[in-house]
Amino acid sequence: QLLSSQFTVQSSSTPEASTKALLVVDSGAKTYEEGEIAKLTSYVKGGGNAIFMLDGVTVDPTLQAAEATHGLFDLLSSFGIVLQKDLVLSQQSEFINASAQAGGQFQVIVPYYFWLKTATFNPEVSFFSNIQSISMPWASSLQLKKVNGVNTKELIQTSPVSWHQTENFTLDPQAITDPKQSELKPFVIGAQSTLEKGGSIVVIPSSRFAFAQFQSQNSGNLNLLMNMVSQFAAGGALSGIRQRDVSIVPIPTLSDNAREMVKYTTILLLPLLFVAYGALRL
C-alpha cells in the first residue's frame, strides 16, 4: 500500500527482466518449488534486484516455533548469505504488554527480547541515510560466505547485548532466562549480495518486518524499505522524500563500565570545574 504511492506494484509468480525490484515475503504457508526457485535465481542473475523478508524459524500467533518451510535457504546460500535456523534476542528491544499477550487482567509493560531494536547500520550504505533505528520481530541471524562472482556485505547488526536460541525455543516473555555474559555478542540481521555480472539481493531475516501491526512509533522499517526500493527502481532519486520530519535519536547501548563513567563524569564535572577555576584564581 505504501509503495503504491510512488511505484507501480504488481503481484507475479514469474518475475520479468523489466521488474526493477522484487519483494519476496515469507507467508509461513508457502513452499517454493524448484521451478519457482529457478525463476528467482534467473531473475537475479539476469540483473534483477530482490528483497527477501524470510524467517529462519517460523513463529505462529500462539508463540510456537517451528521449522521454516519456504525452501529458500539454498537459494540465499548460493548468493553468499546463509540464513540461520535460530532466533536472536537482545536486551535492546521493543516493549510489549505482557499481560495482554497472556490474557491477564492488569497491564504490565516489559521488554520483549525477541523484538529486536537496533541502530547499528553499515555507514557506507545509502539505505540508512535518514534512518535512526529499526525493529525486527522474531529475527534469525545471518552469516556471510565467499561465493565466486558475488560481493557480500553486512547491512544491519544487533547491539552487543544480544544472544540467540538454536533449539528448545522459549518465546513467552515472562519465561525467558537471562543469558550468560559469555553468550552476548552482536549478530548480523541484514545483508546484501551483489553479483559482478548480475543484480543483487537484500536479506532481512524477519517475515514481519514490514507488517503494519509490528511497527513501533519510532521504527524506521517502512522508511528503510522505501529507500531500498527507491535505490533499485529509481536510482535513489525518490529516497527520503516522505521521511523529512523530526527524528528521534535513540540512546546507544553502553557497557556497564561506560555507563558508570558517564554517570560519575556528569556528577563531578561541574564541581571540578569550579574547583579548578578557584585554584586558578588563588
mmCIF file with all atom_site columns, C-alpha atoms in Angstrom, residues 24-127:
data_model
loop_
_atom_site.group_PDB
_atom_site.id
_atom_site.type_symbol
_atom_site.label_atom_id
_atom_site.label_alt_id
_atom_site.label_comp_id
_atom_site.label_asym_id
_atom_site.label_entity_id
_atom_site.label_seq_id
_atom_site.pdbx_PDB_ins_code
_atom_site.Cartn_x
_atom_site.Cartn_y
_atom_site.Cartn_z
_atom_site.occupancy
_atom_site.B_iso_or_equiv
_atom_site.pdbx_formal_charge
_atom_site.auth_seq_id
_atom_site.auth_comp_id
_atom_site.auth_asym_id
_atom_site.auth_atom_id
_atom_site.pdbx_PDB_model_num
ATOM 1   C CA . VAL A 1 24  ? 9.650  -11.871 -1.584  1.00 0.00 ? 24  VAL A CA 1
ATOM 2   C CA . VAL A 1 25  ? 7.790  -12.100 1.746   1.00 0.00 ? 25  VAL A CA 1
ATOM 3   C CA . ASP A 1 26  ? 7.561  -15.360 3.686   1.00 0.00 ? 26  ASP A CA 1
ATOM 4   C CA . SER A 1 27  ? 3.896  -16.083 4.448   1.00 0.00 ? 27  SER A CA 1
ATOM 5   C CA . GLY A 1 28  ? 4.649  -19.095 6.607   1.00 0.00 ? 28  GLY A CA 1
ATOM 6   C CA . ALA A 1 29  ? 2.416  -21.222 4.388   1.00 0.00 ? 29  ALA A CA 1
ATOM 7   C CA . LYS A 1 30  ? 4.179  -21.047 1.012   1.00 0.00 ? 30  LYS A CA 1
ATOM 8   C CA . THR A 1 31  ? 6.855  -23.537 -0.026  1.00 0.00 ? 31  THR A CA 1
ATOM 9   C CA . TYR A 1 32  ? 8.699  -22.564 -3.196  1.00 0.00 ? 32  TYR A CA 1
ATOM 10  C CA . GLU A 1 33  ? 9.089  -25.318 -5.746  1.00 0.00 ? 33  GLU A CA 1
ATOM 11  C CA . GLU A 1 34  ? 12.193 -25.996 -7.803  1.00 0.00 ? 34  GLU A CA 1
ATOM 12  C CA . GLY A 1 35  ? 10.775 -24.250 -10.859 1.00 0.00 ? 35  GLY A CA 1
ATOM 13  C CA . GLU A 1 36  ? 9.938  -21.117 -8.883  1.00 0.00 ? 36  GLU A CA 1
ATOM 14  C CA . ILE A 1 37  ? 13.388 -21.075 -7.272  1.00 0.00 ? 37  ILE A CA 1
ATOM 15  C CA . ALA A 1 38  ? 14.951 -21.388 -10.708 1.00 0.00 ? 38  ALA A CA 1
ATOM 16  C CA . LYS A 1 39  ? 12.953 -18.357 -11.904 1.00 0.00 ? 39  LYS A CA 1
ATOM 17  C CA . LEU A 1 40  ? 14.084 -16.318 -8.894  1.00 0.00 ? 40  LEU A CA 1
ATOM 18  C CA . THR A 1 41  ? 17.702 -17.306 -9.488  1.00 0.00 ? 41  THR A CA 1
ATOM 19  C CA . SER A 1 42  ? 17.461 -16.465 -13.181 1.00 0.00 ? 42  SER A CA 1
ATOM 20  C CA . TYR A 1 43  ? 15.885 -13.103 -12.381 1.00 0.00 ? 43  TYR A CA 1
ATOM 21  C CA . VAL A 1 44  ? 18.738 -12.061 -10.070 1.00 0.00 ? 44  VAL A CA 1
ATOM 22  C CA . LYS A 1 45  ? 21.477 -13.394 -12.347 1.00 0.00 ? 45  LYS A CA 1
ATOM 23  C CA . GLY A 1 46  ? 19.840 -11.503 -15.211 1.00 0.00 ? 46  GLY A CA 1
ATOM 24  C CA . GLY A 1 47  ? 20.297 -8.181  -13.409 1.00 0.00 ? 47  GLY A CA 1
ATOM 25  C CA . GLY A 1 48  ? 17.219 -8.098  -11.175 1.00 0.00 ? 48  GLY A CA 1
ATOM 26  C CA . ASN A 1 49  ? 17.101 -6.877  -7.580  1.00 0.00 ? 49  ASN A CA 1
ATOM 27  C CA . ALA A 1 50  ? 15.253 -8.837  -4.898  1.00 0.00 ? 50  ALA A CA 1
ATOM 28  C CA . ILE A 1 51  ? 14.468 -8.078  -1.255  1.00 0.00 ? 51  ILE A CA 1
ATOM 29  C CA . PHE A 1 52  ? 13.809 -11.215 0.777   1.00 0.00 ? 52  PHE A CA 1
ATOM 30  C CA . MET A 1 53  ? 11.938 -10.962 4.093   1.00 0.00 ? 53  MET A CA 1
ATOM 31  C CA . LEU A 1 54  ? 12.147 -14.549 5.360   1.00 0.00 ? 54  LEU A CA 1
ATOM 32  C CA . ASP A 1 55  ? 12.091 -16.389 8.676   1.00 0.00 ? 55  ASP A CA 1
ATOM 33  C CA . GLY A 1 56  ? 14.819 -18.770 9.737   1.00 0.00 ? 56  GLY A CA 1
ATOM 34  C CA . VAL A 1 57  ? 12.342 -20.150 12.275  1.00 0.00 ? 57  VAL A CA 1
ATOM 35  C CA . THR A 1 58  ? 8.580  -19.728 11.906  1.00 0.00 ? 58  THR A CA 1
ATOM 36  C CA . VAL A 1 59  ? 6.694  -18.294 14.923  1.00 0.00 ? 59  VAL A CA 1
ATOM 37  C CA . ASP A 1 60  ? 2.899  -18.624 14.931  1.00 0.00 ? 60  ASP A CA 1
ATOM 38  C CA . PRO A 1 61  ? 0.432  -16.319 16.800  1.00 0.00 ? 61  PRO A CA 1
ATOM 39  C CA . THR A 1 62  ? 0.384  -18.708 19.787  1.00 0.00 ? 62  THR A CA 1
ATOM 40  C CA . LEU A 1 63  ? 4.164  -18.265 20.223  1.00 0.00 ? 63  LEU A CA 1
ATOM 41  C CA . GLN A 1 64  ? 5.008  -21.729 18.959  1.00 0.00 ? 64  GLN A CA 1
ATOM 42  C CA . ALA A 1 65  ? 8.218  -22.095 16.966  1.00 0.00 ? 65  ALA A CA 1
ATOM 43  C CA . ALA A 1 66  ? 8.570  -24.441 14.003  1.00 0.00 ? 66  ALA A CA 1
ATOM 44  C CA . GLU A 1 67  ? 10.941 -25.058 11.123  1.00 0.00 ? 67  GLU A CA 1
ATOM 45  C CA . ALA A 1 68  ? 10.595 -22.543 8.302   1.00 0.00 ? 68  ALA A CA 1
ATOM 46  C CA . THR A 1 69  ? 9.209  -24.200 5.179   1.00 0.00 ? 69  THR A CA 1
ATOM 47  C CA . HIS A 1 70  ? 9.703  -21.544 2.469   1.00 0.00 ? 70  HIS A CA 1
ATOM 48  C CA . GLY A 1 71  ? 12.505 -23.619 0.933   1.00 0.00 ? 71  GLY A CA 1
ATOM 49  C CA . LEU A 1 72  ? 14.746 -20.658 0.017   1.00 0.00 ? 72  LEU A CA 1
ATOM 50  C CA . PHE A 1 73  ? 17.707 -21.434 2.297   1.00 0.00 ? 73  PHE A CA 1
ATOM 51  C CA . ASP A 1 74  ? 19.809 -22.898 -0.532  1.00 0.00 ? 74  ASP A CA 1
ATOM 52  C CA . LEU A 1 75  ? 18.932 -20.035 -2.891  1.00 0.00 ? 75  LEU A CA 1
ATOM 53  C CA . LEU A 1 76  ? 20.214 -17.440 -0.423  1.00 0.00 ? 76  LEU A CA 1
ATOM 54  C CA . SER A 1 77  ? 23.294 -19.531 0.321   1.00 0.00 ? 77  SER A CA 1
ATOM 55  C CA . SER A 1 78  ? 24.146 -19.691 -3.388  1.00 0.00 ? 78  SER A CA 1
ATOM 56  C CA . PHE A 1 79  ? 24.381 -15.889 -3.289  1.00 0.00 ? 79  PHE A CA 1
ATOM 57  C CA . GLY A 1 80  ? 26.644 -15.864 -0.229  1.00 0.00 ? 80  GLY A CA 1
ATOM 58  C CA . ILE A 1 81  ? 24.098 -15.282 2.564   1.00 0.00 ? 81  ILE A CA 1
ATOM 59  C CA . VAL A 1 82  ? 23.340 -18.143 4.958   1.00 0.00 ? 82  VAL A CA 1
ATOM 60  C CA . LEU A 1 83  ? 20.038 -17.801 6.836   1.00 0.00 ? 83  LEU A CA 1
ATOM 61  C CA . GLN A 1 84  ? 20.447 -19.484 10.215  1.00 0.00 ? 84  GLN A CA 1
ATOM 62  C CA . LYS A 1 85  ? 17.717 -21.585 11.811  1.00 0.00 ? 85  LYS A CA 1
ATOM 63  C CA . ASP A 1 86  ? 17.807 -19.694 15.102  1.00 0.00 ? 86  ASP A CA 1
ATOM 64  C CA . LEU A 1 87  ? 16.087 -16.800 16.859  1.00 0.00 ? 87  LEU A CA 1
ATOM 65  C CA . VAL A 1 88  ? 18.030 -13.779 18.084  1.00 0.00 ? 88  VAL A CA 1
ATOM 66  C CA . LEU A 1 89  ? 17.282 -11.998 21.362  1.00 0.00 ? 89  LEU A CA 1
ATOM 67  C CA . SER A 1 90  ? 18.573 -8.641  22.557  1.00 0.00 ? 90  SER A CA 1
ATOM 68  C CA . GLN A 1 91  ? 18.406 -6.567  25.721  1.00 0.00 ? 91  GLN A CA 1
ATOM 69  C CA . GLN A 1 92  ? 17.923 -3.613  23.384  1.00 0.00 ? 92  GLN A CA 1
ATOM 70  C CA . SER A 1 93  ? 14.387 -4.445  22.302  1.00 0.00 ? 93  SER A CA 1
ATOM 71  C CA . GLU A 1 94  ? 10.836 -3.181  21.937  1.00 0.00 ? 94  GLU A CA 1
ATOM 72  C CA . PHE A 1 95  ? 8.332  -3.189  24.827  1.00 0.00 ? 95  PHE A CA 1
ATOM 73  C CA . ILE A 1 96  ? 5.065  -5.138  24.841  1.00 0.00 ? 96  ILE A CA 1
ATOM 74  C CA . ASN A 1 97  ? 2.014  -5.507  27.059  1.00 0.00 ? 97  ASN A CA 1
ATOM 75  C CA . ALA A 1 98  ? 2.827  -8.903  28.577  1.00 0.00 ? 98  ALA A CA 1
ATOM 76  C CA . SER A 1 99  ? -0.467 -9.342  30.431  1.00 0.00 ? 99  SER A CA 1
ATOM 77  C CA . ALA A 1 100 ? -2.439 -8.669  27.263  1.00 0.00 ? 100 ALA A CA 1
ATOM 78  C CA . GLN A 1 101 ? -0.389 -11.322 25.478  1.00 0.00 ? 101 GLN A CA 1
ATOM 79  C CA . ALA A 1 102 ? -1.175 -13.815 28.233  1.00 0.00 ? 102 ALA A CA 1
ATOM 80  C CA . GLY A 1 103 ? -4.814 -12.805 28.719  1.00 0.00 ? 103 GLY A CA 1
ATOM 81  C CA . GLY A 1 104 ? -4.162 -11.212 32.111  1.00 0.00 ? 104 GLY A CA 1
ATOM 82  C CA . GLN A 1 105 ? -6.262 -8.563  33.819  1.00 0.00 ? 105 GLN A CA 1
ATOM 83  C CA . PHE A 1 106 ? -3.538 -5.993  34.504  1.00 0.00 ? 106 PHE A CA 1
ATOM 84  C CA . GLN A 1 107 ? -1.269 -4.251  32.039  1.00 0.00 ? 107 GLN A CA 1
ATOM 85  C CA . VAL A 1 108 ? 2.436  -4.987  32.504  1.00 0.00 ? 108 VAL A CA 1
ATOM 86  C CA . ILE A 1 109 ? 4.805  -3.339  30.041  1.00 0.00 ? 109 ILE A CA 1
ATOM 87  C CA . VAL A 1 110 ? 8.009  -5.351  29.666  1.00 0.00 ? 110 VAL A CA 1
ATOM 88  C CA . PRO A 1 111 ? 10.827 -5.539  27.114  1.00 0.00 ? 111 PRO A CA 1
ATOM 89  C CA . TYR A 1 112 ? 10.345 -8.427  24.711  1.00 0.00 ? 112 TYR A CA 1
ATOM 90  C CA . TYR A 1 113 ? 13.812 -9.617  23.788  1.00 0.00 ? 113 TYR A CA 1
ATOM 91  C CA . PHE A 1 114 ? 12.644 -11.267 20.550  1.00 0.00 ? 114 PHE A CA 1
ATOM 92  C CA . TRP A 1 115 ? 11.523 -7.908  19.097  1.00 0.00 ? 115 TRP A CA 1
ATOM 93  C CA . LEU A 1 116 ? 14.952 -6.543  18.317  1.00 0.00 ? 116 LEU A CA 1
ATOM 94  C CA . LYS A 1 117 ? 15.652 -2.824  18.171  1.00 0.00 ? 117 LYS A CA 1
ATOM 95  C CA . THR A 1 118 ? 18.888 -1.564  16.666  1.00 0.00 ? 118 THR A CA 1
ATOM 96  C CA . ALA A 1 119 ? 20.616 1.462   15.215  1.00 0.00 ? 119 ALA A CA 1
ATOM 97  C CA . THR A 1 120 ? 23.795 -0.344  14.127  1.00 0.00 ? 120 THR A CA 1
ATOM 98  C CA . PHE A 1 121 ? 23.914 0.093   10.357  1.00 0.00 ? 121 PHE A CA 1
ATOM 99  C CA . ASN A 1 122 ? 26.621 -0.089  7.714   1.00 0.00 ? 122 ASN A CA 1
ATOM 100 C CA . PRO A 1 123 ? 27.641 3.599   7.367   1.00 0.00 ? 123 PRO A CA 1
ATOM 101 C CA . GLU A 1 124 ? 28.795 3.078   3.785   1.00 0.00 ? 124 GLU A CA 1
ATOM 102 C CA . VAL A 1 125 ? 25.308 2.097   2.552   1.00 0.00 ? 125 VAL A CA 1
ATOM 103 C CA . SER A 1 126 ? 22.927 4.849   1.448   1.00 0.00 ? 126 SER A CA 1
ATOM 104 C CA . PHE A 1 127 ? 19.835 2.876   2.526   1.00 0.00 ? 127 PHE A CA 1
#
